[in-house]
Coordinates of C-alpha atoms in Angstrom, one line a residue:
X1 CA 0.0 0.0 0.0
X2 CA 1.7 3.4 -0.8
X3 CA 1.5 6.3 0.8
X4 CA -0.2 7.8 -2.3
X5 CA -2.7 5.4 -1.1
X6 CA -2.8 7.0 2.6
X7 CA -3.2 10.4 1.5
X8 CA -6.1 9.3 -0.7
X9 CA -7.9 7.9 2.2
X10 CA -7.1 10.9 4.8
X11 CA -8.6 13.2 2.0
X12 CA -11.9 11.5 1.8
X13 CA -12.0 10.5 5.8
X14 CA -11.7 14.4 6.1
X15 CA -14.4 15.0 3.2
X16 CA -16.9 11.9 4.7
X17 CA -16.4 13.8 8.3
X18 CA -17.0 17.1 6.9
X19 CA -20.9 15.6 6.0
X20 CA -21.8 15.1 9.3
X21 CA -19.6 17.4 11.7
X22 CA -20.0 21.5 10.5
X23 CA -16.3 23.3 11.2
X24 CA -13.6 21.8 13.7
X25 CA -11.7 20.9 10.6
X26 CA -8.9 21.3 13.2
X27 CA -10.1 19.3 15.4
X28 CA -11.2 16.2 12.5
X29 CA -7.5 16.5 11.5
X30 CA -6.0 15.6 15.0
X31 CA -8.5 13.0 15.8
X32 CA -7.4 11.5 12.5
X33 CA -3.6 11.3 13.3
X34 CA -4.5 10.0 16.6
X35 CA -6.7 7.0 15.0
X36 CA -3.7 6.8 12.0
X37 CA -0.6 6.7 14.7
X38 CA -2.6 3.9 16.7
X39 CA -3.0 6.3 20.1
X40 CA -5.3 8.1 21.9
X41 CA -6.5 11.7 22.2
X42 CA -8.0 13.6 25.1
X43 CA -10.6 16.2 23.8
X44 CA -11.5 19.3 25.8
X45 CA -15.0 21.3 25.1
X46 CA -18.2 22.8 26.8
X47 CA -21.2 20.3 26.4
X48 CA -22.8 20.2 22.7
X49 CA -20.2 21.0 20.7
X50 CA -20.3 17.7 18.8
X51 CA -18.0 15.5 20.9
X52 CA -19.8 12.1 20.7
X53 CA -20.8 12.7 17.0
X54 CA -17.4 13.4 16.0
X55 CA -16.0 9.8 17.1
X56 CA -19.5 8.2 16.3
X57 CA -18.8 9.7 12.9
X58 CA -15.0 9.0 12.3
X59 CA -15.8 5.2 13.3
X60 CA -18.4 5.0 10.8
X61 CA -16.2 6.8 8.4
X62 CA -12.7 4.5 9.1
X63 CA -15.2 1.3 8.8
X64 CA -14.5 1.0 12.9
X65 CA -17.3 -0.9 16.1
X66 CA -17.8 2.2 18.4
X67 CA -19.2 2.2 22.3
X68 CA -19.4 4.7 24.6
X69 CA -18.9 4.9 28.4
X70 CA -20.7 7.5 30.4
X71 CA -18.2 7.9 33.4
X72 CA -20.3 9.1 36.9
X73 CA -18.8 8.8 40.6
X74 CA -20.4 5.3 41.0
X75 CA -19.1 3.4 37.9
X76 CA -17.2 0.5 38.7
X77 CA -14.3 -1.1 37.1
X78 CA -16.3 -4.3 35.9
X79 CA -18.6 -1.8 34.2
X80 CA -16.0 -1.3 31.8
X81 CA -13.7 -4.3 31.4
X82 CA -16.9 -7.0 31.7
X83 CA -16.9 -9.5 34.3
X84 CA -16.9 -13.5 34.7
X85 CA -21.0 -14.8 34.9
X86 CA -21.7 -18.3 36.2
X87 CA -24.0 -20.0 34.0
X88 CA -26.0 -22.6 35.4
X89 CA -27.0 -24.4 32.4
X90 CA -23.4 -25.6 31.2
X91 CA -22.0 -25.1 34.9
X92 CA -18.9 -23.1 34.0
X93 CA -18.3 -19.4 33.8
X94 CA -18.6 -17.1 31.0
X95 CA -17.3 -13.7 30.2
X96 CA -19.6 -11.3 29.7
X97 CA -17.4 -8.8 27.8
X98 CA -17.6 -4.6 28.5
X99 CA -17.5 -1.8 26.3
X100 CA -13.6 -1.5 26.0
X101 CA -13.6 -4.8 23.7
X102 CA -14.4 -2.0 20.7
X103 CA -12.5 -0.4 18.3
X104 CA -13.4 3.3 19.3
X105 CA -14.5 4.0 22.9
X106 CA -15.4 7.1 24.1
X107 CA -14.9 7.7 27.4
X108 CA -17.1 10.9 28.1
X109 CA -16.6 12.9 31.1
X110 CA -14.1 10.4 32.3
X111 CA -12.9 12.7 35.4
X112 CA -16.1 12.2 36.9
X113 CA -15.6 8.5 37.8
X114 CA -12.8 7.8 41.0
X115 CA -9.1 7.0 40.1
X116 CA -10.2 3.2 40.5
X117 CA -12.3 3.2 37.9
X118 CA -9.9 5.4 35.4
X119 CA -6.7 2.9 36.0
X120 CA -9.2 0.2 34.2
X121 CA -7.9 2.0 31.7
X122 CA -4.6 1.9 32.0
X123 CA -3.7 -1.4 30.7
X124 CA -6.3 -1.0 27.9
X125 CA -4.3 2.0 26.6
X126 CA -1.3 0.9 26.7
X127 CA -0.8 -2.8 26.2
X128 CA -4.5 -3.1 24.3
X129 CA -5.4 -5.9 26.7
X130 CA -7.8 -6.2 29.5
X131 CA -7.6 -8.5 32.4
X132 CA -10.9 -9.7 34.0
X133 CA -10.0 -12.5 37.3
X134 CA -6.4 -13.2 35.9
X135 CA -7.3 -14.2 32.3
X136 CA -6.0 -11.2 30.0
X137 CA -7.9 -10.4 26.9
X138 CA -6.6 -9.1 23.7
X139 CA -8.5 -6.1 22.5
X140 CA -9.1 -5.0 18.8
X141 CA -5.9 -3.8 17.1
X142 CA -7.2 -0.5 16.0
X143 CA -8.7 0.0 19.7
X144 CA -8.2 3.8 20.1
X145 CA -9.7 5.8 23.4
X146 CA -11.4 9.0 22.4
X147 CA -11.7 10.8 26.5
X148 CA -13.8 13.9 26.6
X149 CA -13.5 16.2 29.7
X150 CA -15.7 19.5 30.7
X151 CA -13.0 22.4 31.1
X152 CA -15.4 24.0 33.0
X153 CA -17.2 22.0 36.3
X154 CA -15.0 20.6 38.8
X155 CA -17.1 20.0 41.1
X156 CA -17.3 16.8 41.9
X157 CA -14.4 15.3 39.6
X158 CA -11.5 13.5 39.8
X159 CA -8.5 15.2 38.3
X160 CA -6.8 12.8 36.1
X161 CA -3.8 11.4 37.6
X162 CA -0.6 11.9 35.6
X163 CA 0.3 8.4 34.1
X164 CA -3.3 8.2 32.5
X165 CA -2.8 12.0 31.4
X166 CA 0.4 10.4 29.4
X167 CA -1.0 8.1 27.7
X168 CA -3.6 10.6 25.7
X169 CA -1.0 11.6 22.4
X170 CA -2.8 14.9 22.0
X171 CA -5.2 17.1 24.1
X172 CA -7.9 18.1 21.6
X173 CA -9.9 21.4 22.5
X174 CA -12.9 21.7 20.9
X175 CA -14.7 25.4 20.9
X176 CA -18.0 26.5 19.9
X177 CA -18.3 27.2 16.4
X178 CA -17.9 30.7 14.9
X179 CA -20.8 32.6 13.9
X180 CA -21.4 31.3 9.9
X181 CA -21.1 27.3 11.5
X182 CA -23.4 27.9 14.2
X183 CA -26.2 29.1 11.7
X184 CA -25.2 26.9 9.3
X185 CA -26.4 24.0 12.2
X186 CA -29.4 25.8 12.8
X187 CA -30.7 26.0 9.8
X188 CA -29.9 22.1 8.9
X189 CA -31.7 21.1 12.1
X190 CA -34.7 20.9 11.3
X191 CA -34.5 19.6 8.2
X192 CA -33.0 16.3 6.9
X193 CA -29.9 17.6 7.0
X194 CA -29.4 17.9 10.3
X195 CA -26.5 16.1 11.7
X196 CA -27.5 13.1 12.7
X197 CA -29.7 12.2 10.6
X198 CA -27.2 12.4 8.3
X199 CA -25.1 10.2 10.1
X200 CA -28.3 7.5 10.4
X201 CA -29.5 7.4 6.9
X202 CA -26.4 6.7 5.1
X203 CA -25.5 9.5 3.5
X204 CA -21.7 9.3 5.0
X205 CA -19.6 6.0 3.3
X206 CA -17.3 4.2 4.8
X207 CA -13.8 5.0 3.3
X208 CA -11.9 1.7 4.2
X209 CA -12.3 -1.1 6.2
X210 CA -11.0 -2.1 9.8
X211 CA -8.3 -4.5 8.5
X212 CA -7.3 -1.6 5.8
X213 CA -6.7 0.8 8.9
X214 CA -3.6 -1.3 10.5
X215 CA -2.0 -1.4 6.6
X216 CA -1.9 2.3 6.3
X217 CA -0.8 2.7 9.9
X218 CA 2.0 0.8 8.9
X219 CA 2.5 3.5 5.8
X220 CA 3.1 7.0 8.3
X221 CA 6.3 4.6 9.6
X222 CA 8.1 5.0 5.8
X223 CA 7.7 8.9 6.1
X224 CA 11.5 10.7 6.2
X225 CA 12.7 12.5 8.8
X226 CA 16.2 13.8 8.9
X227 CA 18.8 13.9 12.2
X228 CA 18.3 16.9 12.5
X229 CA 14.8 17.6 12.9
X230 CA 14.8 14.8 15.4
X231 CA 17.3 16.1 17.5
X232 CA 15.0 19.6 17.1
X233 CA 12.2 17.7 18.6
X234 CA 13.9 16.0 21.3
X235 CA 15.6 19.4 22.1
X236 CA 11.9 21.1 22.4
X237 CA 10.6 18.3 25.1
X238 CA 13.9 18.2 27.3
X239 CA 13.3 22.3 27.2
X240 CA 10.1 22.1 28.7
X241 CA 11.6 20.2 32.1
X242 CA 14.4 23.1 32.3
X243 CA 12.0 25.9 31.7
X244 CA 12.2 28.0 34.7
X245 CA 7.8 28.2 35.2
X246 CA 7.9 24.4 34.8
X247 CA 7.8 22.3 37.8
X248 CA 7.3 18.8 35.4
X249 CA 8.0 18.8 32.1
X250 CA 7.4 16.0 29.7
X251 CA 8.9 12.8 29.4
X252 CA 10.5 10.7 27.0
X253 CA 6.4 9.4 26.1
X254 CA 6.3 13.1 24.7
X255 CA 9.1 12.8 22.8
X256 CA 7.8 9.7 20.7
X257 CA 4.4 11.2 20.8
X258 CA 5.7 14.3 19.4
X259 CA 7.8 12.0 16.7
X260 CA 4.5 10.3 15.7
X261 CA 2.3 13.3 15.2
X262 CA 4.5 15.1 13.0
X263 CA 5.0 12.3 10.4
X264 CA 1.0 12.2 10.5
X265 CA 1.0 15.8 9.8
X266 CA 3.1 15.7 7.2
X267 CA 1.2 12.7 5.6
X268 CA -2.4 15.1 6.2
X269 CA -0.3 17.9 4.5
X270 CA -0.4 15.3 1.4
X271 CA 3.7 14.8 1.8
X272 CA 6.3 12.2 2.3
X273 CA 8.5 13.6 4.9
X274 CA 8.7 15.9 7.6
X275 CA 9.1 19.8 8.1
X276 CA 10.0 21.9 10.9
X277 CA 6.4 23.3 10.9
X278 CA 4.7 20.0 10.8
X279 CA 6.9 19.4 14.2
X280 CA 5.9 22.8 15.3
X281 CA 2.1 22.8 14.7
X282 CA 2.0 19.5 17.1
X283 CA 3.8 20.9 19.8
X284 CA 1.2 22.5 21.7
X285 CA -1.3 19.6 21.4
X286 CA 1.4 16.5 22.3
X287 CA 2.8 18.7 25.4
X288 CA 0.2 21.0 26.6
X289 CA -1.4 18.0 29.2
X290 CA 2.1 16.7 30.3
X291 CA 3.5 19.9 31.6
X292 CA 2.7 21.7 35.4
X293 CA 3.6 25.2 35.5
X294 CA 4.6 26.1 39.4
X295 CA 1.7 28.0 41.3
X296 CA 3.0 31.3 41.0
X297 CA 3.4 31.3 37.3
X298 CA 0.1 30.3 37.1
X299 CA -1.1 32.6 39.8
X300 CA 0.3 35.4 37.0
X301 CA -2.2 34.1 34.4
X302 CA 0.5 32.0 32.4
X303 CA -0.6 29.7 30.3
X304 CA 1.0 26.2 29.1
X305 CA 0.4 26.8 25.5
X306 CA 2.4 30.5 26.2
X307 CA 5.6 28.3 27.5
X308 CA 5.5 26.1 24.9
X309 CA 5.4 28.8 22.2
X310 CA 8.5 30.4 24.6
X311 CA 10.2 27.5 23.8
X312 CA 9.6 27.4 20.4
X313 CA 11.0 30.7 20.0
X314 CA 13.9 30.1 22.1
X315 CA 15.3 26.6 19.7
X316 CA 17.2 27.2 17.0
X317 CA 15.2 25.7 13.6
X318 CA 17.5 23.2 11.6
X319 CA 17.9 24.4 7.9

């Protein structure tokens, strides 16, 4: 499969997408290299801004099984993994699998469950396995956790402990559309063009299939990058633990994060290899989640998105 092939696909996953979901064009792009790098995102936004449609839609789109998980304070971690059932009929137990044996899974409001219930998790992100009473699982090779969080209730959440925060490639912030999108919804919603009902009566293809997806995954890994725009990226994540408003920067996880989500930026840009800029536009998403600022730094109203464009400024470009 070439990559003429790949840049085919993202052109009409982004077109497909663009049926259902009005705008975010931004937002449909990184969603797309965090399905097409095999990762997982974290998205950000005020309620109704077309979270849940947009991962309902891209699994429809990449051919993809989708669930979703409503997090809440008394979720349990069984809820999501499944659990062993004794059936009496044929006297043995079966497993009654959970939501996370999907391809896509969006985990919406996920800082509202306990720290219990988010490590179920864990293992699910990163090995793509699941272990219900000490038999481990696999899970689907394309299994991808889409995890939504309200940026602006607290009350009553759990803030999501570090290591989980890691594993997410990219922090995706969703805002409210512009003026033109938001009438553009209104006046398609109460009509048959609205949204969803797009989405339900087939009017948005599939643009490959499930088992397609891991072949073209395989494709962003023949994308060129030179030395010295890897040693650029490395030098822009080991600048954000010496920073002096830092007090943790990101780890190496960032650095291959960082490595993954340019080559996919490169291959949405229709290219074969990688530019400076392509490193530079995925800075802010791959590091903004994974660095602390120290309390008086924030106290001034700094911002991580203003360190890491500090730091941008501050590295020398390769030529």
């Amino acid at each position: 499969m070439s990559t003429d092939r790949l840049k085919e696909v993202l052109t009409q996953a982004r077109e497909e997408t663009a049926k259902v979901i009005i705008g975010q064009a931004d937002v449909v792009e990184k969603a797309l290299i965090v399905i097409f790098t095999g990762n997982h995102a974290l998205i950000e936004g005020v309620p109704g801004v077309a979270k849940t449609l947009l991962v309902r839609t891209l699994a429809h789109v990449l051919g993809s099984e989708f669930a979703r998980i409503q997090f809440t304070p008394d979720l349990m971690p069984a809820d999501i993994t499944g659990t062993n059932v004794f059936n009496l009929q044929r006297n043995e137990f079966s497993l009654i699998k959970g939501p996370v044996f999907t391809s896509f899974l969006l985990a919406d409001e996920i800082n509202r469950a306990p720290s219990k219930t988010q490590s179920a998790l864990l293992q699910a992100m990163q090995e793509r396995m699941v272990t219900i009473d000490r038999d481990t699982h696999q899970l689907p090779a394309n299994f991808t956790v889409f995890a939504t969080q309200n940026p602006i209730e607290y009350e009553g959440t759990y803030p999501l402990p570090e290591a989980q925060k890691d594993r997410f490639m990219l922090k995706i912030t969703m805002k409210a559309p512009d003026r033109a999108e938001e009438l553009a919804l209104a006046q398609r919603t109460m009509t048959r063009e609205a949204p969803e009902t797009v989405l339900a009566n087939g009017a948005v293809r599939p643009v490959i299939t499930a088992q397609d997806l891991q072949g073209l995954r395989e494709q962003l890994a023949s994308l060129t990058m030179r030395e010295e725009l890897i040693a650029y990226l490395v030098d822009i994540v080991r600048a954000t633990r010496q920073h002096e408003s830092v007090l943790v920067g990101a780890g190496p996880r960032a650095t291959q994060s960082l490595m993954m989500a340019s080559r996919a930026a490169a291959a949405m840009a229709g290219r074969d290899f990688v530019t400076p800029d392509d490193i530079k536009s995925m800075a802010v998403p791959v590091l903004e989640h994974r660095v602390i600022l120290r309390p008086e730094f924030e106290i001034e109203g700094l911002s991580v998105p203003e360190v890491i464009q500090q730091i941008l400024q501050q590295i020398a470009i390769p030529r």
